[in-house]
mmCIF file of C-alpha atoms and ligand atoms in Angstrom:
data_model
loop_
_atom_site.group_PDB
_atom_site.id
_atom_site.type_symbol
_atom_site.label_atom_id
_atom_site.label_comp_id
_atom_site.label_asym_id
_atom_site.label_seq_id
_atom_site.Cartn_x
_atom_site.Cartn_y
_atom_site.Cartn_z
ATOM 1 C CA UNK H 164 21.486 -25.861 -26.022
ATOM 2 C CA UNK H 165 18.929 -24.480 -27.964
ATOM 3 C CA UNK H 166 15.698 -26.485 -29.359
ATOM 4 C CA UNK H 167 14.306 -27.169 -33.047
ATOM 5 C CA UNK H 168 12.258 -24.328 -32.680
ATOM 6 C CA UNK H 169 13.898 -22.112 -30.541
ATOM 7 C CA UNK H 170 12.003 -18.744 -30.509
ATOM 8 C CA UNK H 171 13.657 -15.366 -28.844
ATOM 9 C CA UNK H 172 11.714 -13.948 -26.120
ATOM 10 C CA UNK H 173 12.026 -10.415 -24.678
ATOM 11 C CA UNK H 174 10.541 -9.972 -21.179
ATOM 12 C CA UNK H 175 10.371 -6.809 -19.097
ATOM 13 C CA UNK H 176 9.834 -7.218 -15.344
ATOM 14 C CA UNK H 177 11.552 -10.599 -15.450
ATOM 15 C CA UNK H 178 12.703 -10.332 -11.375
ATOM 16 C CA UNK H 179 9.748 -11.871 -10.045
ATOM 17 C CA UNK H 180 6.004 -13.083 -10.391
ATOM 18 C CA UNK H 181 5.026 -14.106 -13.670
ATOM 19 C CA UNK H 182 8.185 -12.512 -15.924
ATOM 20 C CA UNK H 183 10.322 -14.690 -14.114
ATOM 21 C CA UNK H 184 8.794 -17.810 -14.299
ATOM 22 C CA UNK H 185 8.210 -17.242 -17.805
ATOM 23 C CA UNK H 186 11.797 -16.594 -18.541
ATOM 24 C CA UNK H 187 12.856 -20.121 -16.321
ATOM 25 C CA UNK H 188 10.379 -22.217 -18.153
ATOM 26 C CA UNK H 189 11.579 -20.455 -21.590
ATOM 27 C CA UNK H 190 15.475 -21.362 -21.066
ATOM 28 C CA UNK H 191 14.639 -24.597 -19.229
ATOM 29 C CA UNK H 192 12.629 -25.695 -23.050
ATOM 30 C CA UNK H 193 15.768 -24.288 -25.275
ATOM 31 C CA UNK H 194 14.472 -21.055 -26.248
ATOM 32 C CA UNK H 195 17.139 -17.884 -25.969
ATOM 33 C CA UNK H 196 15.680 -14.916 -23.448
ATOM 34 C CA UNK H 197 16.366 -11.313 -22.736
ATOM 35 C CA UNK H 198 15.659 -10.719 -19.680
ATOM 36 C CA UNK H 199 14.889 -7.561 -18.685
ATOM 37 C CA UNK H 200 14.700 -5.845 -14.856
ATOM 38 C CA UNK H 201 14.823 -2.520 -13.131
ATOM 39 C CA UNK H 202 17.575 -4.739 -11.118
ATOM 40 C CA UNK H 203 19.380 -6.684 -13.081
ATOM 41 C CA UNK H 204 21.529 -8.335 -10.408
ATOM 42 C CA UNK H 205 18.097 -10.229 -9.566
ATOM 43 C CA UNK H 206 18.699 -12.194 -12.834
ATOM 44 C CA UNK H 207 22.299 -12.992 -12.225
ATOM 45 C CA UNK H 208 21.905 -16.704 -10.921
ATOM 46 C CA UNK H 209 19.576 -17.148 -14.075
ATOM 47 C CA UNK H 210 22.150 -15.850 -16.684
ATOM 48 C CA UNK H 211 24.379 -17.866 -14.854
ATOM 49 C CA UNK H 212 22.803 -20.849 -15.304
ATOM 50 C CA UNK H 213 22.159 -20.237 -19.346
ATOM 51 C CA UNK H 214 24.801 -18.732 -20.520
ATOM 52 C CA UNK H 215 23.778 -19.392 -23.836
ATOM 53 C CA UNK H 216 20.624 -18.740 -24.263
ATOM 54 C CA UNK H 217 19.902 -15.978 -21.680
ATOM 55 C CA UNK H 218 20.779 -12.132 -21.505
ATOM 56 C CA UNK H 219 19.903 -9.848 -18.426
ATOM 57 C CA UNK H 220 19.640 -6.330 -19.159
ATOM 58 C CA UNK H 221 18.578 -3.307 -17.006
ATOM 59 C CA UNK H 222 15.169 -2.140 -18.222
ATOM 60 C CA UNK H 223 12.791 0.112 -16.247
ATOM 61 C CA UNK H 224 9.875 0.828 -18.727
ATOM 62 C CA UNK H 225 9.550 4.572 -18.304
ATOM 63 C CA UNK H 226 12.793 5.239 -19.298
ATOM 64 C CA UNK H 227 12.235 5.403 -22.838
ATOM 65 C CA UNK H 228 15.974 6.422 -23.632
ATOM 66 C CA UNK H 229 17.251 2.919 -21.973
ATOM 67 C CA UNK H 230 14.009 1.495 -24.117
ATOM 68 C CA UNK H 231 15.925 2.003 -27.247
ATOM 69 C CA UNK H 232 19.184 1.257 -26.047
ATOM 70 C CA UNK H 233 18.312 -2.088 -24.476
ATOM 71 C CA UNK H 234 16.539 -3.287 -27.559
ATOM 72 C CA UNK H 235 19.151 -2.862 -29.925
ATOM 73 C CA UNK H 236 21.947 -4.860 -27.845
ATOM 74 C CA UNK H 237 19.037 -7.749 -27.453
ATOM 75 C CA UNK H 238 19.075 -7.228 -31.493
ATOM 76 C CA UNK H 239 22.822 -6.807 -31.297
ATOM 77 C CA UNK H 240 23.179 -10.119 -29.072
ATOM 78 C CA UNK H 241 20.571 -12.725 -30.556
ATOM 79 C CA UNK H 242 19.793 -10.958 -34.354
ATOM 80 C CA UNK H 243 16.308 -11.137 -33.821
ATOM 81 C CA UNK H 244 13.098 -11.111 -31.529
ATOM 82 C CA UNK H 245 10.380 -13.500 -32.091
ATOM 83 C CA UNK H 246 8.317 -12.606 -29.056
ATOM 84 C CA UNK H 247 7.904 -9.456 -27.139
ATOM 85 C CA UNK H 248 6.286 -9.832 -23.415
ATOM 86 C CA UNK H 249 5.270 -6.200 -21.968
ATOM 87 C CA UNK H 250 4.745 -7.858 -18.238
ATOM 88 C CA UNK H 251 6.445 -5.153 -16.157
ATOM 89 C CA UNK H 252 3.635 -3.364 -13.934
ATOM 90 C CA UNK H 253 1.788 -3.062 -10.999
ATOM 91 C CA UNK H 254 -1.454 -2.711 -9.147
ATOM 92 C CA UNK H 255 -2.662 0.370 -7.390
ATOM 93 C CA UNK H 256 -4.976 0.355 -5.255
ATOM 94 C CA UNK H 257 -7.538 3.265 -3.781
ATOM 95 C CA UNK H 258 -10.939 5.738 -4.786
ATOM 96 C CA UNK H 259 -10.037 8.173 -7.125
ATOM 97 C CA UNK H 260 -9.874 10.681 -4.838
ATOM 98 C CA UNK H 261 -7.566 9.124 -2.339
ATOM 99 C CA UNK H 262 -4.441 8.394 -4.853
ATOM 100 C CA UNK H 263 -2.191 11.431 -5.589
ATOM 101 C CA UNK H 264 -1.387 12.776 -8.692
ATOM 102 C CA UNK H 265 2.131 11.302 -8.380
ATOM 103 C CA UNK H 266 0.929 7.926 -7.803
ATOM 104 C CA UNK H 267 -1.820 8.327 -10.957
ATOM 105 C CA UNK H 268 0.923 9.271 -13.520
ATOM 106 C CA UNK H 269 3.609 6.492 -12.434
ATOM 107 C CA UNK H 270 0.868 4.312 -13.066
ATOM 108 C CA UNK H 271 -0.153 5.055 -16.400
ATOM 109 C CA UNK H 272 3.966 5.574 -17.100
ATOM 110 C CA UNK H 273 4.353 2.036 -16.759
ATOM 111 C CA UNK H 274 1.235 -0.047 -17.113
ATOM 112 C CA UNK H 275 0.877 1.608 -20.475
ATOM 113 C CA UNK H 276 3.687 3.944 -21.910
ATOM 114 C CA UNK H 277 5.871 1.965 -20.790
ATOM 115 C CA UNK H 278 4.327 -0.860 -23.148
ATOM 116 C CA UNK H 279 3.404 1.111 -25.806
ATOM 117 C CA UNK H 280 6.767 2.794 -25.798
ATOM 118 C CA UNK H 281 8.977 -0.912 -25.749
ATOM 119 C CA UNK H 282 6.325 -1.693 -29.159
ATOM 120 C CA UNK H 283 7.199 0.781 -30.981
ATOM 121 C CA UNK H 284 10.860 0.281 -30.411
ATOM 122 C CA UNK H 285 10.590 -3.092 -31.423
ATOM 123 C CA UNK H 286 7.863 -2.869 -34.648
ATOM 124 C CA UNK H 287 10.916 -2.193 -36.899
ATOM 125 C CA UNK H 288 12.718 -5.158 -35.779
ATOM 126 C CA UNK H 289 9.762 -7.101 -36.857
ATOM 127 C CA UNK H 290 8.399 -5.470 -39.695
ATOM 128 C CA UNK H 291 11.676 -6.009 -41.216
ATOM 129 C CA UNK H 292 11.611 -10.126 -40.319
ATOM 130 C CA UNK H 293 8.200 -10.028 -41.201
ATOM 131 C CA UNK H 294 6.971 -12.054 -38.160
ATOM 132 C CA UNK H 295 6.976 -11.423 -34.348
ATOM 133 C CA UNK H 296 4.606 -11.981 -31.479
ATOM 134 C CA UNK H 297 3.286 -8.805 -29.054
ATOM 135 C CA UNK H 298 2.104 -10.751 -25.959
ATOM 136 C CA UNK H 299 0.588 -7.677 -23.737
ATOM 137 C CA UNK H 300 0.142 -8.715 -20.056
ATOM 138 C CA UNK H 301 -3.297 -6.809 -18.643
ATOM 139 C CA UNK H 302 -5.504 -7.966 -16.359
ATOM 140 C CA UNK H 303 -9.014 -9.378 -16.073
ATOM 141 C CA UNK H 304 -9.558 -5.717 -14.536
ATOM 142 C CA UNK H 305 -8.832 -4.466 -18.105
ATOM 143 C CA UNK H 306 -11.800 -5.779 -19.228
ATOM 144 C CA UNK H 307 -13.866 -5.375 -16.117
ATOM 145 C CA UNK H 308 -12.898 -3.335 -13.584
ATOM 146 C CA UNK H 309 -12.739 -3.323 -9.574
ATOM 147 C CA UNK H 310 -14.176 0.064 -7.157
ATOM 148 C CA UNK H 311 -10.562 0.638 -6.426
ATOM 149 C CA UNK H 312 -8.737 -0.313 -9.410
ATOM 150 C CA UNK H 313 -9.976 2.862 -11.258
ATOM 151 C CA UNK H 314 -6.198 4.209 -12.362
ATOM 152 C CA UNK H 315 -4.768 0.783 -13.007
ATOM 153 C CA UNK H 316 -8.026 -1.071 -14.387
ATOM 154 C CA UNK H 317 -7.838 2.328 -16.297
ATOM 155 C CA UNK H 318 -4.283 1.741 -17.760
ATOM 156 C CA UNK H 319 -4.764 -1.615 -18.391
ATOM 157 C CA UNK H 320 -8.135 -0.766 -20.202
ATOM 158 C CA UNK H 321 -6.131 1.334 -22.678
ATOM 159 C CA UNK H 322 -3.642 -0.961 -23.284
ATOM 160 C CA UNK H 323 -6.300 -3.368 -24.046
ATOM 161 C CA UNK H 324 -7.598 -0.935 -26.584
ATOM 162 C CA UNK H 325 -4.147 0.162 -28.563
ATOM 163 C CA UNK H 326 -3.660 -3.890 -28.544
ATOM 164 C CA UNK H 327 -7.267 -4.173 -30.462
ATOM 165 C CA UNK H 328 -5.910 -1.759 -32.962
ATOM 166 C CA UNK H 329 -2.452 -2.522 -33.402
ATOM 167 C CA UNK H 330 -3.626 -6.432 -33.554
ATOM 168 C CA UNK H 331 -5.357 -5.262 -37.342
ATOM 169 C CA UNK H 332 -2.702 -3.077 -38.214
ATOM 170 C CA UNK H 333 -0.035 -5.575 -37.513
ATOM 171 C CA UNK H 334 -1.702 -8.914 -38.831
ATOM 172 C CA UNK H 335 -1.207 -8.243 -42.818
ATOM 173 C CA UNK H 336 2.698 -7.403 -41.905
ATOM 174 C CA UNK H 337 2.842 -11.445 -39.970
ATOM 175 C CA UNK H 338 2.908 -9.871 -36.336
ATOM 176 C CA UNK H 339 0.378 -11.762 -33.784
ATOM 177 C CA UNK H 340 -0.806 -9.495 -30.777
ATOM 178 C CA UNK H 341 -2.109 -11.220 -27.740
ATOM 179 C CA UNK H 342 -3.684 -9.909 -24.452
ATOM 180 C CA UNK H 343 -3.113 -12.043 -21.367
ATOM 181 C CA UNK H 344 -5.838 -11.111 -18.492
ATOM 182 C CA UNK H 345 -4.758 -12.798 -15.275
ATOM 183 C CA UNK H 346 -6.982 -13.583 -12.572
ATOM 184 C CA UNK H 347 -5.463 -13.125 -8.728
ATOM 185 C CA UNK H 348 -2.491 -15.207 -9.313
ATOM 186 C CA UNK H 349 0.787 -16.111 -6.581
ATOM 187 C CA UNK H 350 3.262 -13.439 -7.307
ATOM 188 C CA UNK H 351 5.063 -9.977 -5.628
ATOM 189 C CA UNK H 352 1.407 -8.178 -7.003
ATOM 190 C CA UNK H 353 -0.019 -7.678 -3.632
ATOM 191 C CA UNK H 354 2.509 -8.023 -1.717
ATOM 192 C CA UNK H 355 5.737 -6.014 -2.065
ATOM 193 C CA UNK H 356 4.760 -4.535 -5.690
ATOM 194 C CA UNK H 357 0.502 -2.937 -4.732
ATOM 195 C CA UNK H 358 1.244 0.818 -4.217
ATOM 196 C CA UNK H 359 -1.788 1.961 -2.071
ATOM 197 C CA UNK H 360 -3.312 4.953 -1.901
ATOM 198 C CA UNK H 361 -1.620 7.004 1.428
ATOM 199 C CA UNK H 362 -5.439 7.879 3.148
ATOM 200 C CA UNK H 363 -8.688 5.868 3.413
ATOM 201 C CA UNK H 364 -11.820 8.332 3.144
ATOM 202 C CA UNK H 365 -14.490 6.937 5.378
ATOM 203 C CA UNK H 366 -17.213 7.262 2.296
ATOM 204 C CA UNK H 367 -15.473 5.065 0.382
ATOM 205 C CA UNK H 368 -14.625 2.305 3.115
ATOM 206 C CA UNK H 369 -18.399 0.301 1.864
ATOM 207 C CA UNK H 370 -16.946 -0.266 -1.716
ATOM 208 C CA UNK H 371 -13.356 0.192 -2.249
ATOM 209 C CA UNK H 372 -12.628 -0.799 1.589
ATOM 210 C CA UNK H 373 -14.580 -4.011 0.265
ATOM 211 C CA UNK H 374 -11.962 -4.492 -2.313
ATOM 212 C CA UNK H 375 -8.929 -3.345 -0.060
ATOM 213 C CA UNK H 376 -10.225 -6.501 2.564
ATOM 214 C CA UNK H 377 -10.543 -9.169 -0.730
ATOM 215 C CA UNK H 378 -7.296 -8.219 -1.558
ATOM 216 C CA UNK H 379 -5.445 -8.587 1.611
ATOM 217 C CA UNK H 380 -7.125 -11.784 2.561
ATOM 218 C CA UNK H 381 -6.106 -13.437 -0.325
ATOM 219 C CA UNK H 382 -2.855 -12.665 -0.342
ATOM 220 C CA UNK H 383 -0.815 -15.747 -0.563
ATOM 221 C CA UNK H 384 -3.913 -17.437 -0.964
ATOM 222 C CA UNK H 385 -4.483 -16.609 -4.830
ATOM 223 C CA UNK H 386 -5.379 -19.091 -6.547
ATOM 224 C CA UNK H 387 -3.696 -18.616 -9.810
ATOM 225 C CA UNK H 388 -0.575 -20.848 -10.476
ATOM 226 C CA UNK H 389 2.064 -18.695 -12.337
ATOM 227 C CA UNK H 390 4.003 -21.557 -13.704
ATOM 228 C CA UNK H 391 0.751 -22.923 -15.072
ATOM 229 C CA UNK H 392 0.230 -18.904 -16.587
ATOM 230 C CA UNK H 393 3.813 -19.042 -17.992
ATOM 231 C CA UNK H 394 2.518 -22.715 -20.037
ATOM 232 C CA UNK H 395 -0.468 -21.163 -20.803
ATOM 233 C CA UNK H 396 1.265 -18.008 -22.690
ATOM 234 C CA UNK H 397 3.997 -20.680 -24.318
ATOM 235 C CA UNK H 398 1.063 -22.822 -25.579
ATOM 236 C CA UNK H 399 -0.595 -19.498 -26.988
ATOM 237 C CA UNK H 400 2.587 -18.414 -28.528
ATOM 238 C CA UNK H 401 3.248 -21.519 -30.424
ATOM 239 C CA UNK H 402 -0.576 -22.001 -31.787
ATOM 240 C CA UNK H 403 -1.536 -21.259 -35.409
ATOM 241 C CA UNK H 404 -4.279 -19.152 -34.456
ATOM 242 C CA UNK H 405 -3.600 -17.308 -31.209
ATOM 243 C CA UNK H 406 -6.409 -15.503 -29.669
ATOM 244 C CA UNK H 407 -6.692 -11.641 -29.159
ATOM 245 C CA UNK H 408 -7.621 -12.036 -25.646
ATOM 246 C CA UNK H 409 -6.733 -15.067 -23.321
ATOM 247 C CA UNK H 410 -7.894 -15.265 -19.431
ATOM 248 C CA UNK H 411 -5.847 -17.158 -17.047
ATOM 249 C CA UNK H 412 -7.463 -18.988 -14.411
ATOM 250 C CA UNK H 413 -11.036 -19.745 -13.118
ATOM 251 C CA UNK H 414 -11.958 -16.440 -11.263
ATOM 252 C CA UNK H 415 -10.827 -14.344 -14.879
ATOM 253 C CA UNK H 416 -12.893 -16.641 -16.694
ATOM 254 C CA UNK H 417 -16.129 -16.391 -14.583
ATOM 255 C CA UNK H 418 -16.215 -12.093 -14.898
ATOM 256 C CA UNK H 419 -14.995 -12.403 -17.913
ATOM 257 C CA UNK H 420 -18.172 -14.372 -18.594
ATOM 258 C CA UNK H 421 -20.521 -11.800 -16.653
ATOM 259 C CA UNK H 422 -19.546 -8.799 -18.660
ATOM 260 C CA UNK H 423 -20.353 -10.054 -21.680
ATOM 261 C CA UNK H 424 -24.193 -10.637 -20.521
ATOM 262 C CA UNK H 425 -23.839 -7.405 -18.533
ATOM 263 C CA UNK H 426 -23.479 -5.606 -21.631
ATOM 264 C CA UNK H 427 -25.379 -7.369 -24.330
ATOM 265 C CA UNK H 428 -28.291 -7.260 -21.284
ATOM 266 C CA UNK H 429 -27.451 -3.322 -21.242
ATOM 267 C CA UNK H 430 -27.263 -3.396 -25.384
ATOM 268 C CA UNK H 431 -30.820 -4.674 -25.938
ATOM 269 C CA UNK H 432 -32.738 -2.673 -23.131
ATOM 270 C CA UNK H 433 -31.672 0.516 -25.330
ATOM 271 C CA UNK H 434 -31.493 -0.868 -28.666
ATOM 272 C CA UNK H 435 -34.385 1.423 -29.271
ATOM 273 C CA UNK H 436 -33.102 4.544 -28.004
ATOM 274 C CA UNK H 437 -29.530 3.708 -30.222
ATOM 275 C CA UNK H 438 -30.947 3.040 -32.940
ATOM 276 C CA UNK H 439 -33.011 6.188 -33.370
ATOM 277 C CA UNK H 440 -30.505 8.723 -33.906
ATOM 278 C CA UNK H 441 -29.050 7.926 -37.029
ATOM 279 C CA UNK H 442 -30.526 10.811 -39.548
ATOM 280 C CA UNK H 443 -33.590 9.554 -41.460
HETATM 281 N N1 LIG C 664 -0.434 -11.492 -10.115
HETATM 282 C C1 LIG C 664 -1.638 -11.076 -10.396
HETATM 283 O O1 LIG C 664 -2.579 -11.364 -9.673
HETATM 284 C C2 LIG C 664 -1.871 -10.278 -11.650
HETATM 285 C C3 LIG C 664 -3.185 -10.202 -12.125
HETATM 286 C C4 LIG C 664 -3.431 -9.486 -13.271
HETATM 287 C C5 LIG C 664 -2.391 -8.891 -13.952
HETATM 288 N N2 LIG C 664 -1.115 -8.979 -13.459
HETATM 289 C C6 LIG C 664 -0.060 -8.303 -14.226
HETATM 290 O O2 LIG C 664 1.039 -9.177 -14.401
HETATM 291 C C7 LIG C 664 2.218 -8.407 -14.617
HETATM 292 C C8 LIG C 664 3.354 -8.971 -13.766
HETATM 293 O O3 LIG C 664 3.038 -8.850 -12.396
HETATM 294 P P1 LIG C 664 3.270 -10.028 -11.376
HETATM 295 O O4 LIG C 664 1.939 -10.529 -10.958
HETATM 296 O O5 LIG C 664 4.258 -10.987 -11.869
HETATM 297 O O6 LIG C 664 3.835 -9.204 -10.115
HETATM 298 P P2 LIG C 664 5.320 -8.983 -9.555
HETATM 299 O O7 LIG C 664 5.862 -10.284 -9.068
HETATM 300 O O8 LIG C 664 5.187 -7.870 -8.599
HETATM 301 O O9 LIG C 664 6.181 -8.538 -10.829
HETATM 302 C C9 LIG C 664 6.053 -7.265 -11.375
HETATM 303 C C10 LIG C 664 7.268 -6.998 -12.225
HETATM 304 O O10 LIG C 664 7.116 -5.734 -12.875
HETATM 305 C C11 LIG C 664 8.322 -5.004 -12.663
HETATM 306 N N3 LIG C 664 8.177 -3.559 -12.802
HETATM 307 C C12 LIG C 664 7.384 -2.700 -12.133
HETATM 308 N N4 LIG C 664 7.608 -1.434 -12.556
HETATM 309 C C13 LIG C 664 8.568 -1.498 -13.514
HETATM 310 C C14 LIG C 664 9.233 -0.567 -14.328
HETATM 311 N N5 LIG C 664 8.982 0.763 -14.248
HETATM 312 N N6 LIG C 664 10.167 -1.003 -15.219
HETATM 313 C C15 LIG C 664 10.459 -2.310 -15.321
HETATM 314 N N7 LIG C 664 9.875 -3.260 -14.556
HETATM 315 C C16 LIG C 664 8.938 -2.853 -13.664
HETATM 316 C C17 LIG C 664 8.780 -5.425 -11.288
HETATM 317 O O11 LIG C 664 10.133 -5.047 -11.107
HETATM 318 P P3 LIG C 664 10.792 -4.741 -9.653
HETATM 319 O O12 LIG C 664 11.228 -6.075 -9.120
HETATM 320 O O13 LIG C 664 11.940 -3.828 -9.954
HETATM 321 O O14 LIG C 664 9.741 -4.102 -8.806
HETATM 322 C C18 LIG C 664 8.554 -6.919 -11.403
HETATM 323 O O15 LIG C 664 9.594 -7.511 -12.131
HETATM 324 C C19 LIG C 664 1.861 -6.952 -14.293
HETATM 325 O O16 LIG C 664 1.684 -6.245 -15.508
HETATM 326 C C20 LIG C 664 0.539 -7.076 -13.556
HETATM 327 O O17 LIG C 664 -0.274 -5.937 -13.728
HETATM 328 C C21 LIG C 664 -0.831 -9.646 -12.324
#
């Protein structure tokens, strides 16, 4: 059964964490799903369970051939998509020096082609309808970053920055663009998902080691809810006048807070300086 206002979400990296739970609490309300995942057999019991209302499709997000494909059988199976969730990705953690090429491009290939790849595959879709919603899942390290998050803070810094852009080029064709920065919340993310750099350097064991500890100590300890995240992106969704930016949970909203006086601090000690180099 579908509700009043059933809406049709597409998800990518719906097998775990914060994709799944999304896509649960979606079907479980009456709205219709595509579910997307590298492995799509992880969605099988779900599908099963909706057979209505949900779709599970293969989907890994640097495979921009299956990008197309899968979004015109979601098209194909439900006529339309309402909201688009890019929340496949993953952490990586290590200096700059210490990751490998390999491990920098993969990175980037998903955190942010990927998502900017599955948008432009589905603008058409909702240029035509004239509506849509682009919910882009970053992370409060998009906005301010961690010594050891340098390649993913990175990706997820740019993503933040098309999603500024595309938000005013989208808004005067009815398309609402969101960025969701999670906090440490309970998922896979630093468990099984965290690719790590292969070799600590000693010189960079006092700041990124730092991080490395934080990070494994509070695994299974975070204290983000992801069911609460999943109700926190539906309530954004169905407001009149979503935000551009949204932070989930306490530790989000506290740096979050800091930057902004870090930088309008930083602004005003060299307003002088700035403002003398426009041509008289
Ligand atoms: N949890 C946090 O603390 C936190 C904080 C800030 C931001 N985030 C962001 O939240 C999003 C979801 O992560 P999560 O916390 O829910 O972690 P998760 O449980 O590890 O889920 C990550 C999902 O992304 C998928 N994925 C990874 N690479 C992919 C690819 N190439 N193609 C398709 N899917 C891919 C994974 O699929 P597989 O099962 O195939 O690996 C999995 O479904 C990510 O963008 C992450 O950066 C998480």
């Amino acid at each position: 059964m579908t509700n009043n206002n059933s809406k049709v979400w597409f998800i990518t990296g719906s097998s775990t964490g914060f994709g799944r739970i999304l896509a649960e609490t979606l079907l479980k309300q009456g709205d219709r799903v595509i579910a997307t995942a590298r492995k799509p057999e992880q969605l099988e019991d779900l599908i099963a369970q909706y057979p209505e209302t949900a779709i599970g499709l293969r989907l890994d997000v640097t495979d921009k051939a299956e990008i197309r494909t899968v979004i015109e059988k979601a098209i194909a199976a439900f006529g339309q998509i309402d909201v688009l969730v890019n929340n496949a990705g993953y952490g990586l953690i290590g200096a700059l020096e210490e990751v490998s090429d390999e491990q920098i491009q993969r990175n980037f290939d998903t955190n942010l082609f990927g998502a900017i790849n599955v948008i432009r595959a589905v603008l058409p879709m909702m240029r035509e309808q004239q509506s849509g919603h682009i919910i882009n899942m970053s992370a409060i390290a998009g906005f301010t970053n961690e010594l050891g998050f340098s390649i993913y803070g990175g990706a997820k810094f740019a993503l933040e920055g098309v999603s500024e852009a595309l938000h005013g080029e989208v808004a005067p064709l009815g398309i609402k663009v969101t960025i969701v920065e999670p906090g440490p919340f309970r998922t896979d993310f630093i468990g099984r998902s965290l690719d790590r750099a292969q070799e600590q350097m000693e010189a960079y064991q006092g700041t990124v080691g730092k991080f490395v500890n934080f990070l494994n100590n509070i695994e299974g300890k975070q204290p983000g809810d992801p069911q609460k995240a999943a109700e926190a992106i539906i309530q954004v969704v169905n407001s009149d006048n979503p935000p551009l930016r949204i932070v989930l949970g306490k530790y989000a909203y506290t740096k979050f807070g800091k930057k902004i006086e870090s930088l309008t601090a930083e602004l005003d000690a060299w307003e002088a300086v700035a403002a003398n180099t426009d041509f008289e």
